[in-house]
mmCIF file of C-alpha atoms and ligand atoms in Angstrom:
data_model
loop_
_atom_site.group_PDB
_atom_site.id
_atom_site.type_symbol
_atom_site.label_atom_id
_atom_site.label_comp_id
_atom_site.label_asym_id
_atom_site.label_seq_id
_atom_site.Cartn_x
_atom_site.Cartn_y
_atom_site.Cartn_z
ATOM 1 C CA UNK A 130 0.000 0.000 0.000
ATOM 2 C CA UNK A 131 1.490 3.319 -1.048
ATOM 3 C CA UNK A 132 2.093 6.297 1.241
ATOM 4 C CA UNK A 133 -0.971 8.513 1.747
ATOM 5 C CA UNK A 134 -0.359 12.148 0.861
ATOM 6 C CA UNK A 135 -2.634 15.177 0.704
ATOM 7 C CA UNK A 136 -2.674 14.711 -3.095
ATOM 8 C CA UNK A 137 -3.672 11.068 -2.747
ATOM 9 C CA UNK A 138 -6.638 12.062 -0.569
ATOM 10 C CA UNK A 139 -7.816 14.353 -3.391
ATOM 11 C CA UNK A 140 -7.495 11.474 -5.866
ATOM 12 C CA UNK A 141 -9.453 9.206 -3.537
ATOM 13 C CA UNK A 142 -12.309 11.714 -3.604
ATOM 14 C CA UNK A 143 -12.174 11.860 -7.413
ATOM 15 C CA UNK A 144 -12.347 8.082 -7.709
ATOM 16 C CA UNK A 145 -14.980 7.668 -4.990
ATOM 17 C CA UNK A 146 -12.679 5.645 -2.703
ATOM 18 C CA UNK A 147 -13.750 6.346 0.879
ATOM 19 C CA UNK A 148 -11.145 7.696 3.282
ATOM 20 C CA UNK A 149 -10.684 5.900 6.607
ATOM 21 C CA UNK A 150 -9.550 8.162 9.439
ATOM 22 C CA UNK A 151 -9.070 7.706 13.197
ATOM 23 C CA UNK A 152 -7.417 9.562 16.029
ATOM 24 C CA UNK A 153 -4.312 8.270 17.831
ATOM 25 C CA UNK A 154 -2.289 9.650 20.711
ATOM 26 C CA UNK A 155 0.561 7.184 21.264
ATOM 27 C CA UNK A 156 3.114 4.951 19.541
ATOM 28 C CA UNK A 157 1.567 1.483 19.995
ATOM 29 C CA UNK A 158 -1.855 2.503 18.685
ATOM 30 C CA UNK A 159 -0.242 4.392 15.805
ATOM 31 C CA UNK A 160 1.602 1.184 14.841
ATOM 32 C CA UNK A 161 -1.654 -0.792 14.886
ATOM 33 C CA UNK A 162 -3.728 1.763 12.936
ATOM 34 C CA UNK A 163 -1.009 2.295 10.350
ATOM 35 C CA UNK A 164 -0.467 -1.455 10.052
ATOM 36 C CA UNK A 165 -4.104 -2.156 9.168
ATOM 37 C CA UNK A 166 -4.185 0.583 6.522
ATOM 38 C CA UNK A 167 -5.979 3.538 8.132
ATOM 39 C CA UNK A 168 -5.478 6.347 5.581
ATOM 40 C CA UNK A 169 -5.385 9.358 7.857
ATOM 41 C CA UNK A 170 -4.328 9.524 11.502
ATOM 42 C CA UNK A 171 -5.194 12.615 13.500
ATOM 43 C CA UNK A 172 -3.484 13.497 16.757
ATOM 44 C CA UNK A 173 -6.690 15.159 17.910
ATOM 45 C CA UNK A 174 -6.994 17.713 20.654
ATOM 46 C CA UNK A 175 -9.647 15.249 21.839
ATOM 47 C CA UNK A 176 -6.594 13.958 23.744
ATOM 48 C CA UNK A 177 -7.739 16.564 26.275
ATOM 49 C CA UNK A 178 -10.881 14.494 26.914
ATOM 50 C CA UNK A 179 -9.822 10.894 26.335
ATOM 51 C CA UNK A 180 -6.193 10.952 27.545
ATOM 52 C CA UNK A 181 -6.166 13.694 30.194
ATOM 53 C CA UNK A 182 -9.794 13.574 31.408
ATOM 54 C CA UNK A 183 -10.265 17.306 30.812
ATOM 55 C CA UNK A 184 -13.836 18.591 30.431
ATOM 56 C CA UNK A 185 -13.184 20.512 27.186
ATOM 57 C CA UNK A 186 -10.448 20.744 24.563
ATOM 58 C CA UNK A 187 -9.721 24.335 25.624
ATOM 59 C CA UNK A 188 -7.268 23.339 28.325
ATOM 60 C CA UNK A 189 -4.812 21.240 26.337
ATOM 61 C CA UNK A 190 -1.738 23.093 25.104
ATOM 62 C CA UNK A 191 1.109 22.938 22.607
ATOM 63 C CA UNK A 192 3.371 21.004 24.973
ATOM 64 C CA UNK A 193 0.987 18.053 25.337
ATOM 65 C CA UNK A 194 -0.003 18.066 21.655
ATOM 66 C CA UNK A 195 3.641 18.032 20.535
ATOM 67 C CA UNK A 196 4.411 15.195 22.927
ATOM 68 C CA UNK A 197 1.591 13.061 21.499
ATOM 69 C CA UNK A 198 2.491 13.998 17.916
ATOM 70 C CA UNK A 199 6.075 12.794 18.412
ATOM 71 C CA UNK A 200 4.867 9.521 19.893
ATOM 72 C CA UNK A 201 2.384 8.872 17.067
ATOM 73 C CA UNK A 202 4.864 9.899 14.367
ATOM 74 C CA UNK A 203 7.239 7.185 15.591
ATOM 75 C CA UNK A 204 4.631 4.543 14.662
ATOM 76 C CA UNK A 205 3.289 5.898 11.360
ATOM 77 C CA UNK A 206 4.748 4.954 7.973
ATOM 78 C CA UNK A 207 1.909 4.927 5.444
ATOM 79 C CA UNK A 208 -0.955 7.040 6.815
ATOM 80 C CA UNK A 209 -1.113 10.807 6.450
ATOM 81 C CA UNK A 210 -0.344 12.189 9.919
ATOM 82 C CA UNK A 211 -2.208 15.333 10.937
ATOM 83 C CA UNK A 212 -1.795 17.249 14.195
ATOM 84 C CA UNK A 213 -4.635 19.263 15.701
ATOM 85 C CA UNK A 214 -3.591 22.799 16.623
ATOM 86 C CA UNK A 215 -4.813 23.489 20.168
ATOM 87 C CA UNK A 216 -6.889 26.463 21.311
ATOM 88 C CA UNK A 217 -4.984 29.796 21.063
ATOM 89 C CA UNK A 218 -2.084 28.289 19.117
ATOM 90 C CA UNK A 219 -3.346 29.749 15.809
ATOM 91 C CA UNK A 220 -5.986 32.381 16.671
ATOM 92 C CA UNK A 221 -3.787 35.174 18.031
ATOM 93 C CA UNK A 222 -1.795 35.991 14.874
ATOM 94 C CA UNK A 223 -0.713 34.401 11.602
ATOM 95 C CA UNK A 224 2.892 34.662 12.831
ATOM 96 C CA UNK A 225 2.200 32.603 15.952
ATOM 97 C CA UNK A 226 0.188 30.128 13.888
ATOM 98 C CA UNK A 227 3.145 29.628 11.526
ATOM 99 C CA UNK A 228 5.604 29.162 14.412
ATOM 100 C CA UNK A 229 3.326 26.642 16.155
ATOM 101 C CA UNK A 230 2.410 24.749 12.975
ATOM 102 C CA UNK A 231 6.141 24.539 12.228
ATOM 103 C CA UNK A 232 6.698 22.845 15.597
ATOM 104 C CA UNK A 233 4.129 20.183 14.657
ATOM 105 C CA UNK A 234 5.892 19.518 11.362
ATOM 106 C CA UNK A 235 9.208 19.256 13.206
ATOM 107 C CA UNK A 236 7.523 16.766 15.574
ATOM 108 C CA UNK A 237 6.652 14.544 12.609
ATOM 109 C CA UNK A 238 3.191 15.710 11.498
ATOM 110 C CA UNK A 239 2.630 16.174 7.763
ATOM 111 C CA UNK A 240 -0.265 18.613 8.110
ATOM 112 C CA UNK A 241 -2.180 20.536 10.761
ATOM 113 C CA UNK A 242 -5.894 20.918 11.466
ATOM 114 C CA UNK A 243 -7.519 24.139 12.638
ATOM 115 C CA UNK A 244 -11.123 24.922 13.533
ATOM 116 C CA UNK A 245 -13.349 27.639 12.105
ATOM 117 C CA UNK A 246 -14.319 29.425 8.902
ATOM 118 C CA UNK A 247 -13.908 33.068 7.848
ATOM 119 C CA UNK A 248 -11.936 34.148 10.982
ATOM 120 C CA UNK A 249 -9.134 31.664 10.190
ATOM 121 C CA UNK A 250 -9.014 32.245 6.429
ATOM 122 C CA UNK A 251 -5.937 34.491 6.593
ATOM 123 C CA UNK A 252 -4.088 32.017 8.807
ATOM 124 C CA UNK A 253 -4.889 29.146 6.429
ATOM 125 C CA UNK A 254 -3.659 31.182 3.447
ATOM 126 C CA UNK A 255 -0.388 32.013 5.194
ATOM 127 C CA UNK A 256 0.293 28.438 6.331
ATOM 128 C CA UNK A 257 -0.442 27.023 2.888
ATOM 129 C CA UNK A 258 1.735 29.691 1.192
ATOM 130 C CA UNK A 259 4.593 28.564 3.424
ATOM 131 C CA UNK A 260 4.116 24.921 2.463
ATOM 132 C CA UNK A 261 2.209 23.696 5.508
ATOM 133 C CA UNK A 262 -0.864 21.663 4.503
ATOM 134 C CA UNK A 263 -4.014 22.572 6.438
ATOM 135 C CA UNK A 264 -7.167 20.607 7.140
ATOM 136 C CA UNK A 265 -10.221 22.723 8.047
ATOM 137 C CA UNK A 266 -12.929 21.867 10.584
ATOM 138 C CA UNK A 267 -16.517 23.193 10.444
ATOM 139 C CA UNK A 268 -19.850 22.417 12.081
ATOM 140 C CA UNK A 269 -19.422 21.566 15.736
ATOM 141 C CA UNK A 270 -16.040 23.054 16.555
ATOM 142 C CA UNK A 271 -15.317 21.963 20.153
ATOM 143 C CA UNK A 272 -12.879 24.839 20.804
ATOM 144 C CA UNK A 273 -15.930 27.156 20.490
ATOM 145 C CA UNK A 274 -18.091 25.092 22.858
ATOM 146 C CA UNK A 275 -18.928 28.054 25.100
ATOM 147 C CA UNK A 276 -20.069 30.262 22.214
ATOM 148 C CA UNK A 277 -22.050 27.387 20.710
ATOM 149 C CA UNK A 278 -23.755 26.696 24.052
ATOM 150 C CA UNK A 279 -22.728 23.044 24.245
ATOM 151 C CA UNK A 280 -21.992 20.152 21.929
ATOM 152 C CA UNK A 281 -25.195 20.577 19.939
ATOM 153 C CA UNK A 282 -26.108 19.635 16.390
ATOM 154 C CA UNK A 283 -25.010 22.505 14.118
ATOM 155 C CA UNK A 284 -26.320 23.950 10.824
ATOM 156 C CA UNK A 285 -29.965 23.358 11.627
ATOM 157 C CA UNK A 286 -31.412 26.547 10.106
ATOM 158 C CA UNK A 287 -31.253 27.464 6.420
ATOM 159 C CA UNK A 288 -29.169 30.541 7.322
ATOM 160 C CA UNK A 289 -26.639 28.451 9.275
ATOM 161 C CA UNK A 290 -26.475 25.947 6.425
ATOM 162 C CA UNK A 291 -25.677 28.698 3.908
ATOM 163 C CA UNK A 292 -23.034 30.113 6.263
ATOM 164 C CA UNK A 293 -21.426 26.704 6.656
ATOM 165 C CA UNK A 294 -21.348 26.212 2.890
ATOM 166 C CA UNK A 295 -19.841 29.695 2.410
ATOM 167 C CA UNK A 296 -17.174 28.950 5.057
ATOM 168 C CA UNK A 297 -16.404 25.615 3.385
ATOM 169 C CA UNK A 298 -15.898 27.333 0.010
ATOM 170 C CA UNK A 299 -13.713 29.953 1.682
ATOM 171 C CA UNK A 300 -11.487 27.309 3.289
ATOM 172 C CA UNK A 301 -11.160 25.505 -0.036
ATOM 173 C CA UNK A 302 -10.200 28.798 -1.726
ATOM 174 C CA UNK A 303 -7.683 29.523 1.050
ATOM 175 C CA UNK A 304 -5.965 26.214 0.228
ATOM 176 C CA UNK A 305 -7.199 23.629 2.749
ATOM 177 C CA UNK A 306 -6.579 20.150 1.354
ATOM 178 C CA UNK A 307 -9.483 18.610 3.274
ATOM 179 C CA UNK A 308 -12.277 19.535 5.638
ATOM 180 C CA UNK A 309 -13.707 17.873 8.756
ATOM 181 C CA UNK A 310 -17.483 18.252 9.123
ATOM 182 C CA UNK A 311 -18.636 17.559 12.667
ATOM 183 C CA UNK A 312 -22.169 16.974 13.971
ATOM 184 C CA UNK A 313 -24.273 18.475 11.212
ATOM 185 C CA UNK A 314 -27.303 17.037 9.389
ATOM 186 C CA UNK A 315 -26.347 14.400 6.811
ATOM 187 C CA UNK A 316 -28.072 16.341 4.011
ATOM 188 C CA UNK A 317 -25.931 19.416 4.695
ATOM 189 C CA UNK A 318 -22.702 17.391 4.725
ATOM 190 C CA UNK A 319 -23.677 15.713 1.451
ATOM 191 C CA UNK A 320 -24.302 19.104 -0.158
ATOM 192 C CA UNK A 321 -20.952 20.499 1.051
ATOM 193 C CA UNK A 322 -19.188 17.339 -0.152
ATOM 194 C CA UNK A 323 -20.724 17.666 -3.618
ATOM 195 C CA UNK A 324 -19.882 21.360 -3.919
ATOM 196 C CA UNK A 325 -16.232 21.090 -2.852
ATOM 197 C CA UNK A 326 -13.372 19.570 -4.809
ATOM 198 C CA UNK A 327 -11.420 18.804 -1.595
ATOM 199 C CA UNK A 328 -12.396 15.705 0.414
ATOM 200 C CA UNK A 329 -14.689 16.039 3.419
ATOM 201 C CA UNK A 330 -14.186 13.838 6.463
ATOM 202 C CA UNK A 331 -17.326 13.419 8.562
ATOM 203 C CA UNK A 332 -17.896 12.779 12.236
ATOM 204 C CA UNK A 333 -21.597 12.802 13.050
ATOM 205 C CA UNK A 334 -22.215 14.130 9.535
ATOM 206 C CA UNK A 335 -23.806 11.110 7.828
ATOM 207 C CA UNK A 336 -22.653 8.829 5.027
ATOM 208 C CA UNK A 337 -22.347 11.436 2.260
ATOM 209 C CA UNK A 338 -18.843 12.613 3.213
ATOM 210 C CA UNK A 339 -15.729 11.425 1.354
ATOM 211 C CA UNK A 340 -14.384 9.818 4.509
ATOM 212 C CA UNK A 341 -15.166 9.188 8.168
ATOM 213 C CA UNK A 342 -13.290 9.800 11.399
ATOM 214 C CA UNK A 343 -14.017 8.742 14.977
ATOM 215 C CA UNK A 344 -12.195 9.294 18.239
ATOM 216 C CA UNK A 345 -10.374 6.000 18.817
ATOM 217 C CA UNK A 346 -11.309 5.622 22.491
ATOM 218 C CA UNK A 347 -15.009 6.118 21.649
ATOM 219 C CA UNK A 348 -15.131 3.477 18.915
ATOM 220 C CA UNK A 349 -13.113 1.017 21.008
ATOM 221 C CA UNK A 350 -15.426 1.414 24.024
ATOM 222 C CA UNK A 351 -12.768 2.669 26.436
ATOM 223 C CA UNK A 352 -15.367 4.466 28.566
ATOM 224 C CA UNK A 353 -18.464 2.959 30.137
ATOM 225 C CA UNK A 354 -20.753 5.966 29.626
ATOM 226 C CA UNK A 355 -23.127 5.674 26.638
ATOM 227 C CA UNK A 356 -21.465 6.919 23.434
ATOM 228 C CA UNK A 357 -22.702 9.889 21.382
ATOM 229 C CA UNK A 358 -25.394 8.975 18.817
ATOM 230 C CA UNK A 359 -22.861 9.224 15.982
ATOM 231 C CA UNK A 360 -20.344 6.825 17.543
ATOM 232 C CA UNK A 361 -20.486 3.153 16.642
ATOM 233 C CA UNK A 362 -18.679 0.939 19.150
ATOM 234 C CA UNK A 363 -16.547 -1.749 17.523
ATOM 235 C CA UNK A 364 -15.131 -3.192 20.744
ATOM 236 C CA UNK A 365 -15.562 -3.172 24.496
ATOM 237 C CA UNK A 366 -11.953 -2.523 25.337
ATOM 238 C CA UNK A 367 -12.688 -1.403 28.922
ATOM 239 C CA UNK A 368 -14.301 -4.817 29.550
ATOM 240 C CA UNK A 369 -11.334 -6.635 27.967
ATOM 241 C CA UNK A 370 -8.872 -4.665 30.130
ATOM 242 C CA UNK A 371 -10.932 -5.287 33.279
ATOM 243 C CA UNK A 372 -11.038 -9.043 32.557
ATOM 244 C CA UNK A 373 -7.284 -9.211 31.953
ATOM 245 C CA UNK A 374 -6.422 -7.155 35.051
ATOM 246 C CA UNK A 375 -8.776 -9.203 37.267
ATOM 247 C CA UNK A 376 -7.241 -12.455 35.976
ATOM 248 C CA UNK A 377 -3.738 -11.093 36.707
ATOM 249 C CA UNK A 378 -4.756 -9.938 40.187
ATOM 250 C CA UNK A 379 -6.284 -13.364 40.937
ATOM 251 C CA UNK A 380 -3.112 -15.103 39.739
ATOM 252 C CA UNK A 381 -0.852 -12.846 41.834
ATOM 253 C CA UNK A 382 -3.023 -13.194 44.943
ATOM 254 C CA UNK A 383 -3.307 -16.955 44.621
ATOM 255 C CA UNK A 384 0.392 -17.439 43.775
ATOM 256 C CA UNK A 385 -0.348 -18.837 40.266
ATOM 257 C CA UNK A 386 1.782 -16.082 38.708
ATOM 258 C CA UNK A 387 4.675 -16.184 38.127
ATOM 259 C CA UNK A 388 4.777 -19.925 37.486
ATOM 260 C CA UNK A 389 7.790 -21.928 36.321
ATOM 261 C CA UNK A 390 7.269 -20.956 32.695
ATOM 262 C CA UNK A 391 7.681 -17.271 33.569
ATOM 263 C CA UNK A 392 10.597 -17.635 36.012
ATOM 264 C CA UNK A 393 14.372 -18.036 35.674
ATOM 265 C CA UNK A 394 16.425 -20.719 37.428
ATOM 266 C CA UNK A 395 20.147 -21.046 38.119
ATOM 267 C CA UNK A 396 21.942 -23.024 35.337
ATOM 268 C CA UNK A 397 18.724 -23.827 33.460
ATOM 269 C CA UNK A 398 20.220 -22.742 30.126
ATOM 270 C CA UNK A 399 17.987 -19.732 29.356
HETATM 271 O O1 KIV B 281 -9.883 16.322 18.240
HETATM 272 C C1 KIV B 281 -10.364 15.459 17.508
HETATM 273 O O2 KIV B 281 -10.245 14.259 17.754
HETATM 274 C C2 KIV B 281 -11.087 15.905 16.320
HETATM 275 C C3 KIV B 281 -11.834 14.869 15.542
HETATM 276 C C4 KIV B 281 -13.019 14.451 16.278
HETATM 277 C C5 KIV B 281 -12.159 15.319 14.171
HETATM 278 O O3 KIV B 281 -11.095 17.053 16.017
#
């Protein structure tokens, strides 16, 4: 399987080949995702929620995001590796955005993702001019959770739908190579996908997008609380971990582990 590039993603849209995307935050999961042929791996700022237990993505910073990007980059060979730029790392000025995006590329990312429409157009233009590929993100943009009044379905009114479409066109014009559409009606995502030449990657945006992304911990069932409507659980990893840890604890407490097979002996020719 050949290396996934931003250009290849565009070709996949043209040929109707769906793009498979997931988040990752560490080396071992990056190895697994890359090994099974996931096309796009995002070091999401959702790390705030699923790795650090923070309530929003507003409180994660450059230091943590760079740390996770380095770890994931060590395990990725084929997938396109994208790093999420955290809150306030790209909003203050284009200059700061360039410096911070550059740090992600130095950490091993091949592109960055930023949230928002018109207000980030200038930043996108500057980054792309300097050779840094940018993925956009519209719809539910978690870094704006307080302005949006929660993690609600977006683009519900005709006016909001037109605004979203206008923002999507603007981001394409500014040079984004792809666009995440989060938690919007499927019909709206399908329309945006048809109108843009760059691939859309949906999360809670229905089947009409060019690709799909989920937060890894959500689709693996790492947390016991019921998942969002748009998350399909493909495993119950929390249950598997609990079973393994209980079996280990029982073995340790009963003296079954370590047994002979897992122990060394003097002069046994190991
Ligand atoms: O932070 C993240 O994981 C994301 C995806 C949900 C698209 O932005």
